[in-house]
Short mmCIF file of C-alpha atoms and ligand atoms in Angstrom, two decimals:
data_model
loop_
_atom_site.label_atom_id
_atom_site.label_comp_id
_atom_site.label_asym_id
_atom_site.label_seq_id
_atom_site.Cartn_x
_atom_site.Cartn_y
_atom_site.Cartn_z
CA UNK R 17 -46.62 71.17 -87.70
CA UNK R 18 -44.83 72.22 -84.30
CA UNK R 19 -43.15 69.43 -82.35
CA UNK R 20 -41.91 68.98 -78.80
CA UNK R 21 -39.23 66.83 -77.57
CA UNK R 22 -39.62 65.72 -73.62
CA UNK R 23 -36.16 66.46 -72.36
CA UNK R 24 -37.04 65.29 -69.00
CA UNK R 25 -38.80 66.76 -65.86
CA UNK R 26 -40.04 69.62 -67.02
CA UNK R 27 -38.45 70.59 -69.79
CA UNK R 28 -39.20 70.42 -73.46
CA UNK R 29 -37.72 71.58 -77.01
CA UNK R 30 -40.21 73.69 -78.82
CA UNK R 31 -39.84 73.43 -83.19
CA UNK R 32 -41.57 75.70 -84.89
CA UNK R 33 -41.37 76.52 -88.66
CA UNK R 34 -38.84 79.21 -88.27
CA UNK R 35 -37.56 78.83 -84.36
CA UNK R 36 -36.47 76.86 -81.37
CA UNK R 37 -37.55 77.60 -77.78
CA UNK R 38 -36.43 75.85 -74.50
CA UNK R 39 -38.15 75.45 -71.47
CA UNK R 40 -37.40 75.31 -67.68
CA UNK R 41 -33.35 73.84 -68.98
CA UNK R 42 -32.84 71.75 -65.94
CA UNK R 43 -30.25 69.27 -66.95
CA UNK R 44 -26.95 69.82 -64.80
CA UNK R 45 -27.74 67.99 -61.12
CA UNK R 46 -30.84 66.16 -62.84
CA UNK R 47 -30.17 62.20 -62.85
CA UNK R 48 -32.74 62.00 -65.71
CA UNK R 49 -31.25 64.35 -68.46
CA UNK R 50 -29.68 62.83 -71.70
CA UNK R 51 -28.20 66.25 -72.91
CA UNK R 52 -25.66 68.98 -71.58
CA UNK R 53 -26.47 72.85 -71.50
CA UNK R 54 -23.90 73.25 -74.29
CA UNK R 55 -25.67 70.75 -76.92
CA UNK R 56 -28.53 73.13 -77.38
CA UNK R 57 -28.65 76.42 -79.22
CA UNK R 58 -32.14 78.22 -78.53
CA UNK R 59 -33.41 80.84 -80.45
CA UNK R 60 -35.40 81.80 -77.01
CA UNK R 61 -35.54 80.35 -73.60
CA UNK R 62 -38.96 79.98 -71.54
CA UNK R 63 -38.79 80.42 -67.88
CA UNK R 64 -41.62 79.32 -66.22
CA UNK R 65 -40.52 80.11 -62.36
CA UNK R 66 -36.92 80.30 -60.41
CA UNK R 67 -36.75 77.20 -58.86
CA UNK R 68 -33.47 75.35 -59.39
CA UNK R 69 -35.12 72.54 -61.45
CA UNK R 70 -36.54 75.07 -63.98
CA UNK R 71 -34.23 77.97 -63.95
CA UNK R 72 -31.58 74.81 -64.10
CA UNK R 73 -29.06 75.84 -66.95
CA UNK R 74 -31.05 78.86 -68.41
CA UNK R 75 -28.07 81.14 -67.75
CA UNK R 76 -25.68 79.42 -69.10
CA UNK R 77 -27.36 78.57 -72.24
CA UNK R 78 -29.02 81.90 -72.32
CA UNK R 79 -25.66 83.50 -72.37
CA UNK R 80 -23.55 81.19 -74.77
CA UNK R 81 -26.70 81.07 -77.40
CA UNK R 82 -28.17 84.26 -77.26
CA UNK R 83 -31.13 83.08 -77.03
CA UNK R 84 -33.60 85.97 -75.63
CA UNK R 85 -35.50 84.73 -72.18
CA UNK R 86 -38.81 85.06 -71.97
CA UNK R 87 -40.16 84.94 -68.12
CA UNK R 88 -42.27 86.99 -65.74
CA UNK R 89 -40.71 90.14 -65.44
CA UNK R 90 -39.14 89.54 -61.92
CA UNK R 91 -36.95 86.63 -63.60
CA UNK R 92 -36.74 87.90 -66.41
CA UNK R 93 -35.05 91.33 -64.74
CA UNK R 94 -32.78 88.74 -62.72
CA UNK R 95 -31.54 87.53 -65.97
CA UNK R 96 -30.98 90.46 -67.47
CA UNK R 97 -28.43 91.50 -64.51
CA UNK R 98 -26.84 88.26 -65.30
CA UNK R 99 -25.86 89.48 -68.55
CA UNK R 100 -28.51 87.80 -70.64
CA UNK R 101 -31.12 89.12 -72.78
CA UNK R 102 -34.67 89.24 -72.07
CA UNK R 103 -38.76 90.17 -73.07
CA UNK R 104 -40.22 90.50 -69.68
CA UNK R 105 -43.90 89.45 -69.67
CA UNK R 106 -46.20 88.93 -66.78
CA UNK R 107 -49.62 86.96 -66.11
CA UNK R 108 -51.94 87.28 -68.07
CA UNK R 109 -49.90 89.43 -70.91
CA UNK R 110 -49.77 87.91 -74.33
CA UNK R 111 -47.16 89.53 -76.85
CA UNK R 112 -46.65 88.53 -80.54
CA UNK R 113 -43.10 87.15 -81.33
CA UNK R 114 -41.05 86.53 -84.98
CA UNK R 115 -42.24 82.86 -84.00
CA UNK R 116 -45.41 82.98 -82.76
CA UNK R 117 -47.51 84.65 -79.71
CA UNK R 118 -47.06 83.93 -76.05
CA UNK R 119 -49.37 84.34 -73.33
CA UNK R 120 -48.20 83.90 -69.84
CA UNK R 121 -50.92 81.99 -67.33
CA UNK R 122 -51.04 81.98 -63.68
CA UNK R 123 -49.56 78.96 -61.58
CA UNK R 124 -50.26 78.26 -58.00
CA UNK R 125 -46.48 77.57 -57.20
CA UNK R 126 -43.91 79.39 -55.74
CA UNK R 127 -40.68 81.11 -57.34
CA UNK R 128 -37.22 82.43 -55.93
CA UNK R 129 -33.70 81.40 -56.81
CA UNK R 130 -31.62 79.69 -54.05
CA UNK R 131 -28.91 82.80 -53.33
CA UNK R 132 -26.06 80.12 -52.43
CA UNK R 133 -25.56 81.48 -48.90
CA UNK R 134 -28.41 79.82 -47.29
CA UNK R 135 -30.69 82.82 -48.60
CA UNK R 136 -33.50 83.40 -51.25
CA UNK R 137 -33.94 85.50 -54.49
CA UNK R 138 -37.26 85.94 -54.93
CA UNK R 139 -38.75 86.26 -58.55
CA UNK R 140 -41.96 87.40 -58.81
CA UNK R 141 -44.73 84.50 -59.39
CA UNK R 142 -44.62 81.83 -60.90
CA UNK R 143 -46.11 81.06 -64.68
CA UNK R 144 -47.43 78.75 -67.12
CA UNK R 145 -47.31 79.56 -70.96
CA UNK R 146 -49.77 78.91 -73.74
CA UNK R 147 -47.49 79.06 -76.86
CA UNK R 148 -49.06 79.85 -80.43
CA UNK R 149 -47.07 79.07 -83.36
CA UNK R 150 -48.18 77.42 -86.85
CA UNK R 151 -52.12 78.03 -85.86
CA UNK R 152 -51.39 75.34 -83.19
CA UNK R 153 -51.62 75.85 -79.27
CA UNK R 154 -49.29 74.27 -76.57
CA UNK R 155 -50.07 74.62 -72.90
CA UNK R 156 -46.92 74.15 -70.64
CA UNK R 157 -48.18 74.52 -67.15
CA UNK R 158 -45.54 74.68 -65.60
CA UNK R 159 -45.24 73.76 -61.74
CA UNK R 160 -49.00 74.21 -60.13
CA UNK R 161 -51.39 73.21 -58.23
CA UNK R 162 -55.11 72.67 -59.67
CA UNK R 163 -57.01 75.80 -60.18
CA UNK R 164 -60.57 76.38 -61.08
CA UNK R 165 -59.35 78.88 -64.17
CA UNK R 166 -57.88 76.35 -65.95
CA UNK R 167 -61.52 76.28 -67.00
CA UNK R 168 -60.97 79.86 -68.45
CA UNK R 169 -57.93 79.30 -69.93
CA UNK R 170 -59.34 76.12 -71.70
CA UNK R 171 -62.74 78.37 -72.64
CA UNK R 172 -60.77 81.16 -74.31
CA UNK R 173 -58.07 78.99 -75.93
CA UNK R 174 -58.18 75.60 -78.27
CA UNK R 175 -55.46 73.79 -76.73
CA UNK R 176 -53.76 71.36 -79.01
CA UNK R 177 -51.20 69.83 -76.36
CA UNK R 178 -51.17 70.04 -73.04
CA UNK R 179 -47.87 69.92 -70.99
CA UNK R 180 -49.07 69.08 -67.36
CA UNK R 181 -47.28 68.08 -64.10
CA UNK R 182 -48.77 64.68 -62.14
CA UNK R 183 -45.62 64.09 -60.14
CA UNK R 184 -47.29 65.50 -56.68
CA UNK R 185 -45.37 66.87 -53.39
CA UNK R 186 -44.82 70.14 -55.03
CA UNK R 187 -47.46 70.05 -57.88
CA UNK R 188 -50.80 68.28 -58.92
CA UNK R 189 -50.60 64.49 -58.46
CA UNK R 190 -51.96 62.41 -60.82
CA UNK R 191 -55.87 62.39 -59.63
CA UNK R 192 -55.60 66.69 -60.11
CA UNK R 193 -53.75 66.60 -63.30
CA UNK R 194 -56.80 64.09 -64.42
CA UNK R 195 -59.10 67.09 -63.23
CA UNK R 196 -57.14 69.78 -65.01
CA UNK R 197 -57.81 67.68 -68.26
CA UNK R 198 -61.44 67.82 -67.88
CA UNK R 199 -61.15 71.93 -66.96
CA UNK R 200 -58.33 72.08 -70.04
CA UNK R 201 -60.26 70.41 -72.96
CA UNK R 202 -56.76 69.70 -75.13
CA UNK R 203 -56.93 67.80 -77.69
CA UNK R 204 -53.27 65.70 -76.75
CA UNK R 205 -51.69 65.74 -73.16
CA UNK R 206 -48.09 64.49 -72.55
CA UNK R 207 -47.29 64.31 -67.96
CA UNK R 208 -44.50 65.97 -66.90
CA UNK R 209 -42.70 66.59 -63.71
CA UNK R 210 -42.83 63.13 -62.30
CA UNK R 211 -39.90 60.36 -61.53
CA UNK R 212 -37.14 62.81 -62.12
CA UNK R 213 -36.69 62.24 -58.23
CA UNK R 214 -38.08 59.34 -55.58
CA UNK R 215 -40.29 62.25 -54.14
CA UNK R 216 -42.08 63.14 -57.32
CA UNK R 217 -42.49 59.24 -58.39
CA UNK R 218 -45.80 59.14 -60.33
CA UNK R 219 -47.98 56.16 -62.43
CA UNK R 220 -48.21 57.92 -65.98
CA UNK R 221 -50.30 54.80 -66.90
CA UNK R 222 -52.52 56.03 -64.51
CA UNK R 223 -52.74 59.24 -65.65
CA UNK R 224 -53.23 57.96 -69.05
CA UNK R 225 -56.19 56.03 -68.04
CA UNK R 226 -57.68 59.06 -65.88
CA UNK R 227 -56.90 61.76 -68.93
CA UNK R 228 -58.26 59.16 -72.16
CA UNK R 229 -61.64 59.35 -70.11
CA UNK R 230 -61.92 63.06 -70.45
CA UNK R 231 -61.32 62.41 -73.95
CA UNK R 232 -58.04 63.77 -74.85
CA UNK R 233 -54.77 61.66 -76.36
CA UNK R 234 -52.91 61.16 -74.06
CA UNK R 235 -49.05 60.29 -74.75
CA UNK R 236 -46.56 59.16 -72.45
CA UNK R 237 -43.14 60.46 -73.74
CA UNK R 238 -40.07 58.92 -73.00
CA UNK R 239 -36.89 60.82 -72.74
CA UNK R 240 -35.69 62.05 -76.11
CA UNK R 241 -39.30 61.18 -77.47
CA UNK R 242 -40.34 63.97 -79.98
CA UNK R 243 -44.18 64.40 -80.40
CA UNK R 244 -46.01 66.71 -83.23
CA UNK R 245 -49.28 68.40 -82.49
NI1 NI T 323 -41.18 74.89 -58.86
MN1 MN T 324 -39.96 71.54 -59.78
#
């Protein structure tokens, strides 16, 4: 069975029977991170969007490890221009990799990189990921508000584990994330993107209560915790 390790915020390490996938590696400047960029050498690096708390240490990790970056096209091309190996994809597209299948889903959010001089480098649309490996499907929603097409995602794919933001302000809050569970119908769900900063403080137990009533098994992962799915 594949497993996920929660590395804080929206970052997860996914271990399949053959490969290691790292999602949204935000460690430097993350007050909750317990790992450093050099600690992880993934085979693939999946990036949902260009914001600093998702792209994070991605360029360094990809270059140091040689990992292949899987991201929406504009963000992937940006990473390629910075010297990373990339596999560009885009919304609605799926591809079979050597560890399994990845499909990009919509996410209602932004995607730009702060250029450091007060400007922005736009990197297209943000995404979520459906990752199917060893017959199990993981959905990482990325940063997003609630959207009706989550019903379609749940209809097309039987989701074994959904990773959903609950921190509000920049993404869904608890109540909308509970509605997302109703739409997606995942077997298991884990909340993410909360409590990293005061601005996204949220009560995961309130989410667990509501999501549990939708029939999902809810696990609140502590930082560093691992879950099989
Ligand atoms: Ni964001
Ligand atoms: Mn974010």
